[in-house]
Short mmCIF file of C-alpha atoms and ligand atoms in Angstrom, two decimals:
data_model
loop_
_atom_site.label_atom_id
_atom_site.label_comp_id
_atom_site.label_asym_id
_atom_site.label_seq_id
_atom_site.Cartn_x
_atom_site.Cartn_y
_atom_site.Cartn_z
CA MET U 277 -3.04 -75.27 -69.62
CA ASN U 278 -3.42 -75.97 -65.90
CA VAL U 279 -3.97 -73.32 -63.27
CA GLU U 280 -0.43 -73.71 -61.88
CA THR U 281 1.17 -72.32 -65.04
CA MET U 282 -1.65 -70.03 -66.22
CA ILE U 283 -1.01 -66.30 -65.80
CA THR U 284 -4.15 -64.35 -64.85
CA LEU U 285 -4.32 -60.56 -65.15
CA ALA U 286 -7.14 -58.56 -63.52
CA LEU U 287 -8.30 -55.40 -65.31
CA SER U 288 -11.29 -53.09 -65.13
CA LYS U 289 -13.31 -52.11 -68.20
CA GLY U 290 -13.00 -48.64 -69.62
CA ARG U 291 -9.95 -46.40 -69.44
CA ILE U 292 -7.63 -48.82 -67.64
CA PHE U 293 -8.42 -51.63 -70.07
CA GLU U 294 -7.96 -49.37 -73.10
CA GLU U 295 -4.69 -47.88 -71.86
CA THR U 296 -3.33 -51.30 -70.91
CA LEU U 297 -3.72 -52.75 -74.43
CA PRO U 298 -0.50 -51.13 -75.78
CA LEU U 299 1.45 -52.41 -72.75
CA LEU U 300 0.12 -55.93 -73.32
CA LYS U 301 1.04 -55.65 -76.97
CA ALA U 302 4.60 -54.79 -75.96
CA ALA U 303 4.60 -58.02 -73.95
CA GLY U 304 3.35 -59.94 -77.00
CA ILE U 305 -0.15 -60.32 -75.58
CA GLU U 306 -3.36 -59.58 -77.49
CA VAL U 307 -6.76 -59.83 -75.85
CA LEU U 308 -9.17 -61.72 -78.12
CA ASP U 309 -12.47 -60.29 -76.82
CA ASP U 310 -13.72 -56.73 -76.36
CA PRO U 311 -15.11 -56.35 -72.81
CA GLU U 312 -17.45 -53.57 -74.01
CA LYS U 313 -19.15 -56.02 -76.39
CA SER U 314 -18.74 -59.40 -74.74
CA ARG U 315 -20.42 -60.49 -71.52
CA LYS U 316 -17.55 -62.82 -70.75
CA LEU U 317 -15.66 -62.09 -67.54
CA ILE U 318 -12.66 -64.24 -68.46
CA LEU U 319 -11.08 -63.14 -71.72
CA ASP U 320 -8.73 -65.28 -73.78
CA THR U 321 -5.54 -63.90 -75.26
CA ASN U 322 -3.39 -64.98 -78.19
CA LEU U 323 -1.21 -66.81 -75.64
CA PRO U 324 -2.80 -69.98 -74.27
CA GLY U 325 -1.01 -69.38 -70.96
CA VAL U 326 -2.38 -65.87 -70.34
CA ARG U 327 -5.96 -64.80 -69.57
CA VAL U 328 -7.60 -61.54 -68.48
CA LEU U 329 -10.27 -61.16 -65.78
CA VAL U 330 -12.70 -58.25 -66.12
CA VAL U 331 -13.54 -56.96 -62.62
CA ARG U 332 -14.75 -53.75 -61.00
CA ALA U 333 -11.92 -51.21 -60.65
CA THR U 334 -12.18 -51.27 -56.86
CA ASP U 335 -12.01 -55.09 -56.83
CA VAL U 336 -8.69 -55.41 -58.70
CA PRO U 337 -6.48 -55.25 -55.54
CA THR U 338 -8.71 -57.81 -53.82
CA TYR U 339 -8.46 -60.33 -56.68
CA VAL U 340 -4.68 -59.99 -56.70
CA GLN U 341 -4.33 -60.06 -52.92
CA TYR U 342 -6.30 -63.32 -52.60
CA GLY U 343 -4.69 -64.95 -55.64
CA GLY U 344 -7.76 -64.88 -57.89
CA ALA U 345 -5.41 -63.10 -60.26
CA ASP U 346 -1.60 -63.15 -60.38
CA LEU U 347 -1.35 -59.51 -61.29
CA GLY U 348 -3.57 -56.52 -61.97
CA ILE U 349 -3.63 -52.85 -62.87
CA THR U 350 -5.26 -50.35 -60.57
CA GLY U 351 -5.32 -46.63 -59.80
CA LYS U 352 -3.24 -45.21 -56.96
CA ASP U 353 -6.54 -43.77 -55.67
CA THR U 354 -7.95 -47.28 -55.30
CA LEU U 355 -4.79 -48.57 -53.60
CA LEU U 356 -4.77 -45.69 -51.11
CA GLU U 357 -8.48 -45.93 -50.39
CA HIS U 358 -8.88 -49.70 -50.20
CA GLY U 359 -5.42 -50.70 -49.03
CA SER U 360 -2.57 -52.49 -50.76
CA GLN U 361 -1.84 -55.16 -48.17
CA GLY U 362 0.35 -57.99 -49.39
CA LEU U 363 0.67 -56.57 -52.90
CA TYR U 364 3.98 -56.21 -54.69
CA GLN U 365 3.92 -52.92 -56.63
CA PRO U 366 6.81 -53.00 -59.08
CA LEU U 367 5.70 -50.30 -61.54
CA ASP U 368 3.97 -46.97 -61.95
CA LEU U 369 2.58 -47.50 -65.48
CA GLN U 370 1.84 -43.78 -66.03
CA ILE U 371 -1.60 -44.62 -67.50
CA ALA U 372 -5.14 -43.47 -66.64
CA LYS U 373 -3.60 -40.31 -65.21
CA CYS U 374 -5.66 -37.78 -63.31
CA ARG U 375 -5.52 -35.95 -59.98
CA ILE U 376 -7.59 -36.09 -56.85
CA SER U 377 -8.87 -32.68 -55.87
CA VAL U 378 -11.20 -30.69 -53.68
CA ALA U 379 -13.97 -28.90 -55.59
CA ALA U 380 -16.67 -26.52 -54.43
CA ARG U 381 -19.43 -24.29 -55.77
CA ALA U 382 -18.23 -20.99 -57.24
CA ASP U 383 -20.18 -19.12 -54.55
CA PHE U 384 -18.53 -21.01 -51.69
CA ASP U 385 -15.39 -19.27 -50.42
CA TYR U 386 -13.32 -22.38 -49.64
CA ALA U 387 -10.10 -20.51 -48.85
CA SER U 388 -11.82 -18.29 -46.27
CA ALA U 389 -13.69 -21.22 -44.72
CA VAL U 390 -10.39 -23.07 -44.29
CA LYS U 391 -8.62 -19.97 -42.93
CA GLN U 392 -11.41 -19.30 -40.43
CA GLY U 393 -11.29 -22.88 -39.20
CA SER U 394 -14.89 -23.60 -40.19
CA ARG U 395 -16.14 -27.15 -40.05
CA LEU U 396 -16.59 -28.34 -43.66
CA LYS U 397 -19.11 -30.83 -44.99
CA VAL U 398 -17.32 -32.89 -47.64
CA ALA U 399 -18.93 -35.55 -49.86
CA THR U 400 -16.70 -38.19 -51.42
CA LYS U 401 -16.21 -41.85 -52.24
CA TYR U 402 -12.60 -41.37 -51.07
CA VAL U 403 -13.22 -41.03 -47.33
CA ALA U 404 -9.79 -42.37 -46.28
CA ILE U 405 -7.88 -40.07 -48.64
CA ALA U 406 -10.08 -37.10 -47.69
CA ARG U 407 -9.76 -37.79 -43.94
CA ASP U 408 -5.93 -37.93 -44.18
CA PHE U 409 -5.73 -34.85 -46.35
CA PHE U 410 -7.90 -32.60 -44.18
CA ALA U 411 -6.32 -33.92 -40.98
CA SER U 412 -2.87 -33.00 -42.34
CA LYS U 413 -4.16 -29.45 -42.97
CA GLY U 414 -5.82 -29.28 -39.55
CA VAL U 415 -9.24 -28.74 -41.13
CA HIS U 416 -12.25 -30.23 -39.36
CA VAL U 417 -14.57 -32.08 -41.71
CA ASP U 418 -17.78 -34.04 -41.63
CA LEU U 419 -17.38 -36.64 -44.37
CA ILE U 420 -20.39 -37.91 -46.30
CA LYS U 421 -19.73 -41.20 -48.08
CA LEU U 422 -21.09 -41.44 -51.63
CA TYR U 423 -20.58 -44.10 -54.32
CA GLY U 424 -20.71 -41.87 -57.41
CA SER U 425 -21.89 -38.57 -58.92
CA MET U 426 -20.24 -36.63 -56.08
CA GLU U 427 -20.69 -33.44 -58.13
CA LEU U 428 -24.36 -33.36 -57.15
CA ALA U 429 -23.82 -33.00 -53.41
CA PRO U 430 -22.74 -29.31 -53.35
CA LEU U 431 -25.40 -28.42 -55.94
CA VAL U 432 -28.22 -29.57 -53.70
CA GLY U 433 -26.69 -28.09 -50.55
CA MET U 434 -25.76 -31.42 -49.02
CA ALA U 435 -22.03 -30.61 -48.86
CA ASP U 436 -19.71 -27.58 -48.99
CA ALA U 437 -17.18 -29.43 -51.10
CA ILE U 438 -16.32 -32.76 -52.73
CA VAL U 439 -13.15 -34.80 -53.08
CA ASP U 440 -13.05 -36.49 -56.49
CA LEU U 441 -10.89 -37.41 -59.46
CA VAL U 442 -10.40 -34.76 -62.12
CA SER U 443 -8.81 -35.22 -65.53
CA THR U 444 -10.02 -32.69 -68.11
CA GLY U 445 -12.09 -30.72 -65.60
CA ASN U 446 -15.10 -30.87 -67.94
CA THR U 447 -17.32 -32.67 -65.43
CA LEU U 448 -16.70 -30.02 -62.77
CA LYS U 449 -17.28 -27.22 -65.27
CA ALA U 450 -20.54 -28.77 -66.52
CA ASN U 451 -21.79 -28.75 -62.93
CA ASN U 452 -20.59 -25.24 -62.02
CA LEU U 453 -17.95 -26.49 -59.62
CA ILE U 454 -14.43 -25.14 -59.20
CA GLU U 455 -11.31 -27.11 -58.38
CA VAL U 456 -10.13 -25.31 -55.24
CA GLU U 457 -7.24 -27.52 -54.16
CA GLN U 458 -5.27 -30.43 -55.62
CA ILE U 459 -4.56 -33.30 -53.24
CA MET U 460 -2.29 -35.50 -55.37
CA GLU U 461 -1.46 -36.79 -58.83
CA ILE U 462 -2.89 -40.20 -59.68
CA SER U 463 -1.79 -42.86 -62.15
CA SER U 464 -2.22 -46.61 -62.40
CA ARG U 465 0.08 -49.19 -60.85
CA LEU U 466 0.94 -52.77 -61.64
CA VAL U 467 0.19 -54.95 -58.60
CA VAL U 468 1.40 -58.53 -58.25
CA ASN U 469 0.49 -61.36 -55.89
CA GLN U 470 3.54 -62.13 -53.71
CA ALA U 471 3.12 -65.92 -53.77
CA ALA U 472 2.59 -65.95 -57.53
CA LEU U 473 5.79 -63.97 -57.95
CA LYS U 474 7.68 -66.85 -56.35
CA LEU U 475 5.77 -69.73 -58.00
CA LYS U 476 5.52 -68.25 -61.52
CA ARG U 477 8.65 -66.15 -61.41
CA GLU U 478 9.77 -66.55 -65.05
CA PRO U 479 6.53 -65.77 -66.94
CA LEU U 480 5.66 -62.92 -64.54
CA ARG U 481 9.14 -61.40 -64.86
CA ARG U 482 8.77 -61.43 -68.64
CA ILE U 483 5.50 -59.46 -68.43
CA ILE U 484 6.80 -57.04 -65.76
CA ASP U 485 9.96 -56.36 -67.77
CA ALA U 486 8.01 -55.76 -71.00
CA PHE U 487 5.65 -53.36 -69.18
CA ALA U 488 8.64 -51.55 -67.66
CA GLN U 489 10.30 -51.10 -71.06
CA ALA U 490 7.08 -49.94 -72.72
CA THR U 491 6.45 -47.47 -69.88
CA ALA U 492 9.99 -46.11 -70.03
CA ALA U 493 9.69 -45.68 -73.81
CA GLN U 494 6.51 -43.61 -73.33
CA THR U 495 7.93 -41.15 -70.81
O1 PRT Z 583 -17.00 -46.29 -63.25
P1 PRT Z 583 -17.17 -47.39 -62.25
O2 PRT Z 583 -18.05 -47.01 -61.09
O3 PRT Z 583 -17.49 -48.72 -62.86
O4 PRT Z 583 -15.77 -47.66 -61.59
P2 PRT Z 583 -14.60 -46.65 -61.35
O5 PRT Z 583 -15.05 -45.24 -61.45
O6 PRT Z 583 -13.92 -47.10 -60.10
O7 PRT Z 583 -13.70 -47.04 -62.60
P3 PRT Z 583 -13.19 -46.15 -63.80
O8 PRT Z 583 -12.87 -47.11 -64.90
O9 PRT Z 583 -14.11 -45.01 -64.08
O10 PRT Z 583 -11.83 -45.57 -63.20
C1 PRT Z 583 -10.75 -46.42 -62.95
C2 PRT Z 583 -9.54 -45.59 -62.58
O11 PRT Z 583 -9.22 -44.69 -63.66
C3 PRT Z 583 -9.69 -44.69 -61.37
O12 PRT Z 583 -9.53 -45.42 -60.18
C4 PRT Z 583 -8.56 -43.68 -61.61
O13 PRT Z 583 -7.34 -44.18 -61.10
C5 PRT Z 583 -8.48 -43.61 -63.15
N1 PRT Z 583 -9.03 -42.36 -63.73
C6 PRT Z 583 -8.32 -41.51 -64.50
C7 PRT Z 583 -10.27 -41.87 -63.59
C8 PRT Z 583 -10.30 -40.65 -64.28
N2 PRT Z 583 -9.07 -40.45 -64.85
C9 PRT Z 583 -11.52 -39.85 -64.30
N3 PRT Z 583 -11.55 -38.77 -64.90
N4 PRT Z 583 -11.37 -42.32 -62.94
C10 PRT Z 583 -12.50 -41.60 -62.98
N5 PRT Z 583 -12.62 -40.38 -63.61
C11 PRT Z 583 -13.96 -39.71 -63.51
C12 PRT Z 583 -14.05 -38.78 -62.30
O14 PRT Z 583 -14.46 -39.51 -61.17
C13 PRT Z 583 -15.12 -37.78 -62.72
O15 PRT Z 583 -16.42 -38.25 -62.53
O16 PRT Z 583 -14.21 -38.89 -64.62
C14 PRT Z 583 -14.86 -37.67 -64.21
C15 PRT Z 583 -13.99 -36.47 -64.38
O17 PRT Z 583 -13.41 -36.45 -65.64
P4 PRT Z 583 -13.13 -35.05 -66.34
O18 PRT Z 583 -12.31 -35.41 -67.54
O19 PRT Z 583 -14.47 -34.47 -66.71
O20 PRT Z 583 -12.37 -34.18 -65.38
MG1 MG Z 584 -16.01 -44.34 -63.17
#
């Protein structure tokens, strides 16, 4: 199989990979390796013309944008934060659902601070989303960029609040934080390289259509 006809799909390990497996199955594709067990970064499938790249969640749009992959699956959070330039986004797959929210310590009166026009210290890895959100509310914020474990920042007095993804709410609860405001609902999107869509139209259409049908059947 040469590169011109090979279809390459970029996925991240963990929840997106797991929740994508049923969609792939609907398209007749089975991944032959388990990324949690294998160290391989290129996974074979039952179809000789389809392979899966295992990349960091935040790198999926980049691989697709630059043609390292023909298509990929990525959270709306990642697309908003890191940009979606040049990506065709045909489908909301309704997987890896969560919301992006503001959370604060129980003893911090977020509503009053906002009402009084206080300047808030907010820790997050989503600085672009947070900046837009607070700007739209007219709230002044000092943003502190973190790369993970945002929940810690209010606990050690480094921030008044965080902006982070929430699904069950268990992580917030375990760290004595309260979800004080929801910013938006998040789910994962199919993203496709524009040039690949022209050059490999038929095989990509088949996959996009199968994903669309499987998604519609789920909702
Ligand atoms: O983990 P890593 O640093 O390698 O990368 P990543 O965090 O970017 O990837 P991953 O696989 O954790 O998340 C990929 C995508 O899954 C995200 O971009 C979201 O679109 C989506 N998603 C859905 C989530 C969650 N639900 C989620 N709950 N991503 C992360 N979380 C985290 C959240 O950040 C928090 O720490 O889970 C914790 C909260 O979960 P609850 O259930 O305790 O509320
Ligand atoms: Mg994670």
